[in-house]
Amino acid sequence: MSQRPLHSGWQFKARAAQQSLGDDFASVDGWLPANVPGTVHQDLLNAGRIPDPFYGLNELDVQWVGETDWLYRLAFDAPALEGGQHAELCFDGLDTFAQVWLNGEPILTSDNMFVPQRVEVTGKLKAGRNDLHILFDSAWRRGRELEAQHGELPLWNGDSSRLHVRKAQYHYGWDWGPMLLTAGLWRGVRLELYRARIAELSCEVALSDDLSQAIFPARLTLAGEISGTVKLELLGPGDRLLDSVTMPAAETIEHTFELGQPERWWPAGYGQQPLYTVRASLEDGTETQSLRVGVRRLKLVQESVAGEEGRSFTFQVNGVPIFCGGANWIPDDSFLPRITPGRYRTRLTQARDANMVMLRVWGGGIYEDDAFYDACDELGLLVWQDFMFACGLYPAHSYFLDNVRREAEAAVQRLRHHPSLALWCGNNEDYQLAQSVGAYGPGGDESRFPALTIYQELLPEVCARLDPARPYWPGSPSSGSDPNSPVTGDRHAWDVWHGEMAPYQDYPQYQGRFVSEFGMQSLPSLSLLESVTPQDQRFVDSRVLTHHNKAEGGPRRLNAYLDANVPTPTDLPGYVYASQLMQAEALACAYRGWRRRWGEVGRRAVSGALVWQLNDCWPVTSWAVIDSSGQPKPAYYAVKRVLSRLSVGLTLTDNGAQVWAVNGTQTRQTLTLELRTLNLSGLPVVSETRPVTLAANAVTECGIFEFAASEPALVVATLSRDGQLVAREVCWPEPLKNLELPDPGLIARVSGSQVRLSVAAPAKGVWLESAPDTVWDDNFLDLLPGEVRVVTAQQIDLSRLTVRWLGAGESLPINDVLKRQS
Ligand code: BMA
């Protein structure tokens, strides 16, 4: 088979309504160069026809783009077909309402951005020049027409017409994202010429109950003229050839490789991520396809929780229950083709480095790129995969259902071989939306929730047929009649921030068996904000900064949490720091409290917590822990610390503090627990030391550390082994805004890629910043007298290095700190 990408030479222009379509396509004027894969916004930006939609208020000025119809055209050369050869045009992604003509003849109509299209053009393709024309109708207009036909339906976020359009739902605007209705060839397009081709290769790897034997049942379907033989190979990690078989070609070929003592795939931190390859080649050498697979047994266990109501919700890999600390993933850009494999890899590595083991691909985005899942396989990140429905009461007429079925089949067939893929999930919050309008739950009128058939029949049927071994879950959240039950299924814990705006200190009591969403807003990094804000708008409640917070009541809610908790300067840098400090405190409190409830075998009261959200798609104040320039916020480091394999926790009581420790390793740990209180100047008040033994993969309650709370004091718990620090927790008197902290007398020494920090008095939230691309191994530290903390970055731009902490008043250039010391 020969594959020719058709990516260069495209042109585009706006459809001129006053002309016939033929004349419009034929006109010589107005065509501009287009990039494929790409979007019309990117093309217009490249051509200088629109300003950067991310800058200032420009989003508002580019709305016409989504309301316009767009023409794309390409002239390309093709060879004469040889006898018996087929020609197919393959469009991996058309966004969204597209009609395609080849040499003036209509060949395709497409209306689902998630469905790749393959069109046979044998007999239509000419030797020599060919002309491809595509009309993309405005998704806005077409959505409105569909809505007029099928009725307006309730939703949260975006324009209600989105519910009728199979296009990434966040394109319609979300409570963290702009409305940018893209159009175009967002994924690749190619011409395939072949006599015979591999239409599909699948391999559903299975592992025996005792984990000692793996089977690789390779299944191949061929299309075209079937003759000769096909070679199937199994390669081990490092591409060692393990087995191979040659079979006569047939429409369907099946062969099962068996392997004793396979190397097992594990989530990050639990073991390695060995990957096997199943490869199929046609005898004539014209095509080879391969799948990278992993050997692991994954189960979703729901069993009783001793002494409590309901059932657990625990992912088990190779027999080991995994506490799924992690995050929700949204598309990393409003303009999807800008997300390169390298960018995926960077963002996912950040997640892995924060001790996360699971990401949830949220249903308002896309079935992500192959590069996303490949990286998750390699990094050991489990993927909770939503189908693409979010926060709406979707229609379910037969045309819509057929469209959804094709979409789901395409997604499942493309992704099912990935060992990282842990779960298929029907939707995001559609059960809750239905419940809120009286269409679900006790007394709810389910006839008003037609999409139930999608989540409870159509999608489970597709999954059972095409990916039977993988768990399917109807919705996030769902759990029967109460979709957001705290005792079964998964739960979105929005009692903090949304809902009653509960204090974040109460997070532990808003638990779920698996908290698949919770979050707290903060501003992005100052450097990112400044890059998209005109000078005269760089103040907290400027029109531009308010526009870059899309949440309903966003600035007001954020201020409420700031006012309750932290000193909040009114200058922009101070406000950025305060919001990020508060977010970090809130998320750490949630993870800490819920992870304590990981318990032990038979008592897995909370088995996961996924923060809303890992990343951003544009520069915005949002719940993300990494901003859209890729810079981690302080919360990122707080999460990383609290999710480390071994951690220690404190909860204040009337007469002291409860102490517990989490051992996320697979072995029992014998450690030394040191408990102390310090006054705000850092002088020790009470201390004690105890040996502790922490059971494997469990939480150990270590009892009460008693002390009289006579004055505001810091409570410090450390775990160490042979004098080496293993984990530490510092509990500060709350609210932080009331603390009167002395100057910590920070001492910094910078040498090469290291910053060594020490203090004379306790310092909270010590935050180092340098060039935006600086990658720190740790940051946002609590420093205590008597210790030296070393923070490393690959490269430090000393001239831009600043440091700030709670109470510092401003970010200090490190050179000033150095001068103060000398
Ligand atoms: C969740 C998500 C999103 C939303 C977020 C913050 O429930 O599913 O819809 O962006 O809340 O409000």
mmCIF file of C-alpha atoms in Angstrom, residues 331-631:
data_model
loop_
_atom_site.group_PDB
_atom_site.id
_atom_site.type_symbol
_atom_site.label_atom_id
_atom_site.label_comp_id
_atom_site.label_asym_id
_atom_site.label_seq_id
_atom_site.Cartn_x
_atom_site.Cartn_y
_atom_site.Cartn_z
ATOM 1 C CA PRO A 331 -7.875 19.571 25.594
ATOM 2 C CA ASP A 332 -4.564 21.367 25.972
ATOM 3 C CA ASP A 333 -5.480 24.088 23.454
ATOM 4 C CA SER A 334 -8.560 25.649 21.900
ATOM 5 C CA PHE A 335 -6.816 24.926 18.601
ATOM 6 C CA LEU A 336 -6.240 21.212 18.743
ATOM 7 C CA PRO A 337 -3.740 20.766 15.905
ATOM 8 C CA ARG A 338 -1.274 22.912 17.858
ATOM 9 C CA ILE A 339 -0.842 20.132 20.417
ATOM 10 C CA THR A 340 2.213 18.297 19.148
ATOM 11 C CA PRO A 341 3.239 14.843 20.387
ATOM 12 C CA GLY A 342 6.049 16.579 22.272
ATOM 13 C CA ARG A 343 3.607 18.862 24.056
ATOM 14 C CA TYR A 344 1.439 15.893 25.039
ATOM 15 C CA ARG A 345 4.492 14.160 26.337
ATOM 16 C CA THR A 346 5.584 17.173 28.371
ATOM 17 C CA ARG A 347 2.184 17.719 29.956
ATOM 18 C CA LEU A 348 1.739 14.031 30.770
ATOM 19 C CA THR A 349 5.229 13.796 32.188
ATOM 20 C CA GLN A 350 4.301 16.680 34.464
ATOM 21 C CA ALA A 351 1.309 14.633 35.660
ATOM 22 C CA ARG A 352 3.436 11.556 36.257
ATOM 23 C CA ASP A 353 6.076 13.619 38.051
ATOM 24 C CA ALA A 354 3.368 14.919 40.391
ATOM 25 C CA ASN A 355 2.834 11.321 41.556
ATOM 26 C CA MET A 356 -0.428 11.077 39.651
ATOM 27 C CA VAL A 357 -1.454 7.660 38.396
ATOM 28 C CA MET A 358 -4.735 8.442 36.645
ATOM 29 C CA LEU A 359 -6.049 11.056 34.236
ATOM 30 C CA ARG A 360 -9.645 11.388 33.242
ATOM 31 C CA VAL A 361 -10.187 12.440 29.626
ATOM 32 C CA TRP A 362 -13.241 14.585 30.186
ATOM 33 C CA GLY A 363 -16.328 14.268 28.012
ATOM 34 C CA GLY A 364 -16.467 17.877 26.815
ATOM 35 C CA GLY A 365 -13.193 17.566 24.936
ATOM 36 C CA ILE A 366 -12.091 14.987 22.405
ATOM 37 C CA TYR A 367 -11.042 11.365 22.128
ATOM 38 C CA GLU A 368 -7.431 12.385 22.398
ATOM 39 C CA ASP A 369 -4.664 11.934 19.887
ATOM 40 C CA ASP A 370 -2.790 8.621 19.671
ATOM 41 C CA ALA A 371 0.244 10.460 21.035
ATOM 42 C CA PHE A 372 -1.656 11.057 24.277
ATOM 43 C CA TYR A 373 -2.404 7.379 24.899
ATOM 44 C CA ASP A 374 1.040 6.263 23.702
ATOM 45 C CA ALA A 375 2.604 8.562 26.273
ATOM 46 C CA CYS A 376 0.226 7.309 28.989
ATOM 47 C CA ASP A 377 1.241 3.741 28.146
ATOM 48 C CA GLU A 378 4.891 4.677 28.456
ATOM 49 C CA LEU A 379 4.557 6.768 31.591
ATOM 50 C CA GLY A 380 2.215 4.457 33.494
ATOM 51 C CA LEU A 381 -0.786 6.795 33.639
ATOM 52 C CA LEU A 382 -4.152 5.069 33.812
ATOM 53 C CA VAL A 383 -6.808 6.698 31.640
ATOM 54 C CA TRP A 384 -10.437 7.124 32.594
ATOM 55 C CA GLN A 385 -11.995 7.789 29.208
ATOM 56 C CA ASP A 386 -15.312 9.569 28.918
ATOM 57 C CA PHE A 387 -17.381 9.392 25.786
ATOM 58 C CA MET A 388 -17.858 12.906 24.433
ATOM 59 C CA PHE A 389 -20.989 14.117 26.198
ATOM 60 C CA ALA A 390 -20.924 16.780 28.890
ATOM 61 C CA CYS A 391 -23.347 18.705 31.065
ATOM 62 C CA GLY A 392 -26.398 18.385 28.860
ATOM 63 C CA LEU A 393 -29.633 16.625 28.107
ATOM 64 C CA TYR A 394 -28.627 15.253 24.712
ATOM 65 C CA PRO A 395 -31.104 14.261 22.026
ATOM 66 C CA ALA A 396 -31.524 10.619 21.076
ATOM 67 C CA HIS A 397 -33.403 10.541 17.776
ATOM 68 C CA SER A 398 -32.392 7.758 15.450
ATOM 69 C CA TYR A 399 -30.070 9.834 13.260
ATOM 70 C CA PHE A 400 -28.234 11.064 16.344
ATOM 71 C CA LEU A 401 -27.967 7.547 17.754
ATOM 72 C CA ASP A 402 -26.509 6.182 14.516
ATOM 73 C CA ASN A 403 -24.010 8.999 14.482
ATOM 74 C CA VAL A 404 -23.025 8.335 18.085
ATOM 75 C CA ARG A 405 -22.699 4.621 17.424
ATOM 76 C CA ARG A 406 -20.244 5.244 14.578
ATOM 77 C CA GLU A 407 -18.312 7.648 16.766
ATOM 78 C CA ALA A 408 -18.125 5.242 19.701
ATOM 79 C CA GLU A 409 -17.076 2.340 17.492
ATOM 80 C CA ALA A 410 -14.311 4.410 15.943
ATOM 81 C CA ALA A 411 -13.042 5.523 19.364
ATOM 82 C CA VAL A 412 -13.156 2.055 20.910
ATOM 83 C CA GLN A 413 -11.478 0.403 17.934
ATOM 84 C CA ARG A 414 -8.714 2.974 17.888
ATOM 85 C CA LEU A 415 -7.952 2.981 21.607
ATOM 86 C CA ARG A 416 -8.734 -0.446 23.033
ATOM 87 C CA HIS A 417 -5.218 -1.858 22.737
ATOM 88 C CA HIS A 418 -3.720 0.679 25.135
ATOM 89 C CA PRO A 419 -2.755 -0.816 28.498
ATOM 90 C CA SER A 420 -3.240 2.613 30.070
ATOM 91 C CA LEU A 421 -6.926 2.650 29.198
ATOM 92 C CA ALA A 422 -8.710 1.736 32.424
ATOM 93 C CA LEU A 423 -12.367 2.562 31.914
ATOM 94 C CA TRP A 424 -14.939 3.736 29.394
ATOM 95 C CA CYS A 425 -17.426 6.167 30.841
ATOM 96 C CA GLY A 426 -20.698 7.297 29.240
ATOM 97 C CA ASN A 427 -20.646 11.019 29.895
ATOM 98 C CA ASN A 428 -19.755 13.922 32.166
ATOM 99 C CA GLU A 429 -22.462 15.098 34.582
ATOM 100 C CA ASP A 430 -25.388 14.347 32.281
ATOM 101 C CA TYR A 431 -27.113 12.362 35.034
ATOM 102 C CA GLN A 432 -26.742 15.302 37.392
ATOM 103 C CA LEU A 433 -28.043 17.730 34.798
ATOM 104 C CA ALA A 434 -31.011 15.437 34.191
ATOM 105 C CA GLN A 435 -31.631 15.187 37.916
ATOM 106 C CA SER A 436 -31.499 18.972 38.280
ATOM 107 C CA VAL A 437 -34.336 19.378 35.751
ATOM 108 C CA GLY A 438 -36.446 16.560 37.187
ATOM 109 C CA ALA A 439 -35.671 14.051 34.460
ATOM 110 C CA TYR A 440 -33.773 11.575 36.617
ATOM 111 C CA GLY A 441 -33.594 10.255 40.146
ATOM 112 C CA PRO A 442 -36.413 9.541 42.598
ATOM 113 C CA GLY A 443 -39.629 10.946 41.123
ATOM 114 C CA GLY A 444 -37.813 12.035 37.965
ATOM 115 C CA ASP A 445 -39.495 11.717 34.594
ATOM 116 C CA GLU A 446 -37.021 9.648 32.629
ATOM 117 C CA SER A 447 -38.977 10.090 29.436
ATOM 118 C CA ARG A 448 -37.410 13.552 29.409
ATOM 119 C CA PHE A 449 -33.932 12.008 29.503
ATOM 120 C CA PRO A 450 -33.817 10.252 26.134
ATOM 121 C CA ALA A 451 -30.022 9.970 26.131
ATOM 122 C CA LEU A 452 -30.294 7.376 28.897
ATOM 123 C CA THR A 453 -30.480 4.939 26.015
ATOM 124 C CA ILE A 454 -27.039 6.150 24.897
ATOM 125 C CA TYR A 455 -25.430 5.660 28.309
ATOM 126 C CA GLN A 456 -27.244 2.532 29.355
ATOM 127 C CA GLU A 457 -27.722 0.663 26.079
ATOM 128 C CA LEU A 458 -25.882 1.980 23.070
ATOM 129 C CA LEU A 459 -22.452 2.627 24.583
ATOM 130 C CA PRO A 460 -22.418 -0.484 26.804
ATOM 131 C CA GLU A 461 -23.352 -2.537 23.742
ATOM 132 C CA VAL A 462 -20.502 -1.056 21.689
ATOM 133 C CA CYS A 463 -18.039 -1.608 24.531
ATOM 134 C CA ALA A 464 -19.215 -5.158 25.227
ATOM 135 C CA ARG A 465 -18.899 -6.021 21.539
ATOM 136 C CA LEU A 466 -15.590 -4.341 20.785
ATOM 137 C CA ASP A 467 -13.784 -4.170 24.129
ATOM 138 C CA PRO A 468 -15.435 -6.667 26.472
ATOM 139 C CA ALA A 469 -12.701 -6.879 29.082
ATOM 140 C CA ARG A 470 -12.661 -3.186 29.919
ATOM 141 C CA PRO A 471 -15.018 -1.824 32.598
ATOM 142 C CA TYR A 472 -17.802 0.474 31.425
ATOM 143 C CA TRP A 473 -19.347 3.066 33.719
ATOM 144 C CA PRO A 474 -22.509 4.961 32.672
ATOM 145 C CA GLY A 475 -21.500 8.463 33.690
ATOM 146 C CA SER A 476 -19.203 10.568 35.781
ATOM 147 C CA PRO A 477 -20.666 10.768 38.256
ATOM 148 C CA SER A 478 -23.210 7.964 38.427
ATOM 149 C CA SER A 479 -24.285 5.363 40.911
ATOM 150 C CA GLY A 480 -27.917 4.482 40.383
ATOM 151 C CA SER A 481 -30.707 6.708 41.589
ATOM 152 C CA ASP A 482 -28.480 9.310 43.248
ATOM 153 C CA PRO A 483 -25.930 10.121 40.586
ATOM 154 C CA ASN A 484 -23.640 11.919 42.990
ATOM 155 C CA SER A 485 -23.911 9.516 45.907
ATOM 156 C CA PRO A 486 -21.174 9.811 48.537
ATOM 157 C CA VAL A 487 -21.280 6.075 49.231
ATOM 158 C CA THR A 488 -21.341 4.348 45.837
ATOM 159 C CA GLY A 489 -19.917 4.981 42.416
ATOM 160 C CA ASP A 490 -17.926 8.089 41.661
ATOM 161 C CA ARG A 491 -18.638 11.566 42.907
ATOM 162 C CA HIS A 492 -17.961 15.140 41.841
ATOM 163 C CA ALA A 493 -17.229 16.990 45.065
ATOM 164 C CA TRP A 494 -18.224 20.546 44.168
ATOM 165 C CA ASP A 495 -19.665 21.401 47.598
ATOM 166 C CA VAL A 496 -16.508 23.460 47.819
ATOM 167 C CA TRP A 497 -16.394 26.233 45.189
ATOM 168 C CA HIS A 498 -19.801 25.536 43.581
ATOM 169 C CA GLY A 499 -22.846 24.416 45.573
ATOM 170 C CA GLU A 500 -22.932 25.840 49.040
ATOM 171 C CA MET A 501 -19.356 27.160 48.733
ATOM 172 C CA ALA A 502 -18.283 25.136 51.738
ATOM 173 C CA PRO A 503 -14.933 25.956 53.340
ATOM 174 C CA TYR A 504 -12.152 23.920 51.760
ATOM 175 C CA GLN A 505 -11.118 22.797 55.211
ATOM 176 C CA ASP A 506 -14.271 20.649 55.089
ATOM 177 C CA TYR A 507 -13.197 18.725 51.993
ATOM 178 C CA PRO A 508 -12.666 15.484 53.933
ATOM 179 C CA GLN A 509 -16.354 15.342 54.835
ATOM 180 C CA TYR A 510 -17.437 15.727 51.187
ATOM 181 C CA GLN A 511 -15.879 12.459 50.247
ATOM 182 C CA GLY A 512 -17.017 9.967 47.661
ATOM 183 C CA ARG A 513 -15.936 6.390 47.055
ATOM 184 C CA PHE A 514 -14.003 7.790 44.122
ATOM 185 C CA VAL A 515 -13.874 11.574 43.807
ATOM 186 C CA SER A 516 -13.605 12.071 40.069
ATOM 187 C CA GLU A 517 -13.801 15.884 40.271
ATOM 188 C CA PHE A 518 -13.120 18.605 42.814
ATOM 189 C CA GLY A 519 -11.248 21.849 42.440
ATOM 190 C CA MET A 520 -10.339 25.370 43.414
ATOM 191 C CA GLN A 521 -9.550 28.304 41.162
ATOM 192 C CA SER A 522 -6.431 30.392 40.978
ATOM 193 C CA LEU A 523 -4.897 32.819 38.554
ATOM 194 C CA PRO A 524 -2.340 31.565 36.056
ATOM 195 C CA SER A 525 1.278 32.685 36.264
ATOM 196 C CA LEU A 526 1.905 36.399 36.138
ATOM 197 C CA SER A 527 4.123 36.061 33.067
ATOM 198 C CA LEU A 528 1.331 34.341 31.159
ATOM 199 C CA LEU A 529 -1.217 36.933 32.250
ATOM 200 C CA GLU A 530 1.045 39.769 31.213
ATOM 201 C CA SER A 531 1.601 38.197 27.815
ATOM 202 C CA VAL A 532 -2.122 38.411 27.006
ATOM 203 C CA THR A 533 -3.064 41.626 28.812
ATOM 204 C CA PRO A 534 -2.440 45.171 27.601
ATOM 205 C CA GLN A 535 -0.405 47.201 30.076
ATOM 206 C CA ASP A 536 -3.349 49.350 31.173
ATOM 207 C CA GLN A 537 -5.422 46.271 32.019
ATOM 208 C CA ARG A 538 -3.003 44.646 34.414
ATOM 209 C CA PHE A 539 -5.056 45.004 37.532
ATOM 210 C CA VAL A 540 -7.164 42.485 39.395
ATOM 211 C CA ASP A 541 -10.671 43.427 38.288
ATOM 212 C CA SER A 542 -9.815 44.893 34.883
ATOM 213 C CA ARG A 543 -12.165 44.090 32.038
ATOM 214 C CA VAL A 544 -9.566 41.862 30.397
ATOM 215 C CA LEU A 545 -8.754 39.838 33.499
ATOM 216 C CA THR A 546 -12.432 39.450 34.305
ATOM 217 C CA HIS A 547 -12.974 38.187 30.753
ATOM 218 C CA HIS A 548 -10.250 35.630 31.390
ATOM 219 C CA ASN A 549 -12.239 34.052 34.208
ATOM 220 C CA LYS A 550 -15.139 32.237 32.585
ATOM 221 C CA ALA A 551 -16.747 30.747 35.665
ATOM 222 C CA GLU A 552 -20.157 31.940 36.713
ATOM 223 C CA GLY A 553 -19.477 34.304 39.596
ATOM 224 C CA GLY A 554 -15.831 33.314 39.249
ATOM 225 C CA PRO A 555 -14.116 36.446 40.585
ATOM 226 C CA ARG A 556 -16.677 36.716 43.397
ATOM 227 C CA ARG A 557 -16.259 33.128 44.520
ATOM 228 C CA LEU A 558 -12.510 33.340 44.303
ATOM 229 C CA ASN A 559 -12.549 36.476 46.429
ATOM 230 C CA ALA A 560 -14.740 34.784 49.009
ATOM 231 C CA TYR A 561 -12.219 31.971 49.445
ATOM 232 C CA LEU A 562 -9.343 34.424 49.492
ATOM 233 C CA ASP A 563 -11.006 36.681 52.044
ATOM 234 C CA ALA A 564 -11.693 33.753 54.338
ATOM 235 C CA ASN A 565 -8.216 32.325 54.195
ATOM 236 C CA VAL A 566 -5.224 34.320 53.102
ATOM 237 C CA PRO A 567 -3.951 37.875 53.147
ATOM 238 C CA THR A 568 -4.955 39.209 49.738
ATOM 239 C CA PRO A 569 -2.937 42.067 48.324
ATOM 240 C CA THR A 570 -4.664 44.198 45.721
ATOM 241 C CA ASP A 571 -1.685 44.442 43.363
ATOM 242 C CA LEU A 572 -1.744 41.891 40.569
ATOM 243 C CA PRO A 573 1.440 39.961 41.460
ATOM 244 C CA GLY A 574 0.300 39.751 45.080
ATOM 245 C CA TYR A 575 -3.179 38.655 44.063
ATOM 246 C CA VAL A 576 -1.768 35.967 41.763
ATOM 247 C CA TYR A 577 0.352 34.620 44.598
ATOM 248 C CA ALA A 578 -2.506 34.742 47.121
ATOM 249 C CA SER A 579 -4.891 32.875 44.825
ATOM 250 C CA GLN A 580 -2.290 30.244 44.035
ATOM 251 C CA LEU A 581 -1.383 29.804 47.694
ATOM 252 C CA MET A 582 -5.038 29.366 48.590
ATOM 253 C CA GLN A 583 -5.607 26.866 45.762
ATOM 254 C CA ALA A 584 -2.586 24.857 46.866
ATOM 255 C CA GLU A 585 -3.825 24.747 50.458
ATOM 256 C CA ALA A 586 -7.300 23.698 49.374
ATOM 257 C CA LEU A 587 -6.203 20.879 47.087
ATOM 258 C CA ALA A 588 -3.671 19.525 49.558
ATOM 259 C CA CYS A 589 -6.378 19.480 52.217
ATOM 260 C CA ALA A 590 -8.688 17.503 49.934
ATOM 261 C CA TYR A 591 -6.153 14.922 48.813
ATOM 262 C CA ARG A 592 -4.799 14.514 52.313
ATOM 263 C CA GLY A 593 -8.207 13.967 53.855
ATOM 264 C CA TRP A 594 -9.465 11.592 51.184
ATOM 265 C CA ARG A 595 -6.311 9.584 50.935
ATOM 266 C CA ARG A 596 -6.563 8.959 54.661
ATOM 267 C CA ARG A 597 -9.767 7.098 53.822
ATOM 268 C CA TRP A 598 -7.905 4.689 51.512
ATOM 269 C CA GLY A 599 -7.860 2.566 54.636
ATOM 270 C CA GLU A 600 -6.874 -1.014 54.045
ATOM 271 C CA VAL A 601 -8.205 -4.212 52.508
ATOM 272 C CA GLY A 602 -11.968 -4.366 53.041
ATOM 273 C CA ARG A 603 -12.059 -0.707 54.095
ATOM 274 C CA ARG A 604 -11.327 1.198 50.905
ATOM 275 C CA ALA A 605 -13.633 4.090 51.747
ATOM 276 C CA VAL A 606 -12.108 6.455 49.148
ATOM 277 C CA SER A 607 -10.114 4.950 46.293
ATOM 278 C CA GLY A 608 -9.253 7.922 44.166
ATOM 279 C CA ALA A 609 -9.282 11.680 43.809
ATOM 280 C CA LEU A 610 -8.917 13.424 40.464
ATOM 281 C CA VAL A 611 -8.485 17.149 40.675
ATOM 282 C CA TRP A 612 -10.426 19.357 38.313
ATOM 283 C CA GLN A 613 -8.282 20.094 36.284
ATOM 284 C CA LEU A 614 -4.717 19.360 35.230
ATOM 285 C CA ASN A 615 -4.348 21.786 32.336
ATOM 286 C CA ASP A 616 -5.837 24.735 30.484
ATOM 287 C CA CYS A 617 -6.671 25.420 26.843
ATOM 288 C CA TRP A 618 -5.940 29.179 26.925
ATOM 289 C CA PRO A 619 -4.718 31.804 29.410
ATOM 290 C CA VAL A 620 -7.354 31.889 32.110
ATOM 291 C CA THR A 621 -8.121 31.957 35.797
ATOM 292 C CA SER A 622 -9.326 28.406 36.322
ATOM 293 C CA TRP A 623 -9.100 25.310 38.473
ATOM 294 C CA ALA A 624 -6.032 24.085 36.549
ATOM 295 C CA VAL A 625 -2.834 23.205 38.378
ATOM 296 C CA ILE A 626 -0.739 23.849 35.243
ATOM 297 C CA ASP A 627 -1.460 26.995 33.238
ATOM 298 C CA SER A 628 -1.737 27.148 29.466
ATOM 299 C CA SER A 629 1.915 28.128 29.086
ATOM 300 C CA GLY A 630 2.801 24.849 30.794
ATOM 301 C CA GLN A 631 3.887 26.484 34.058
#
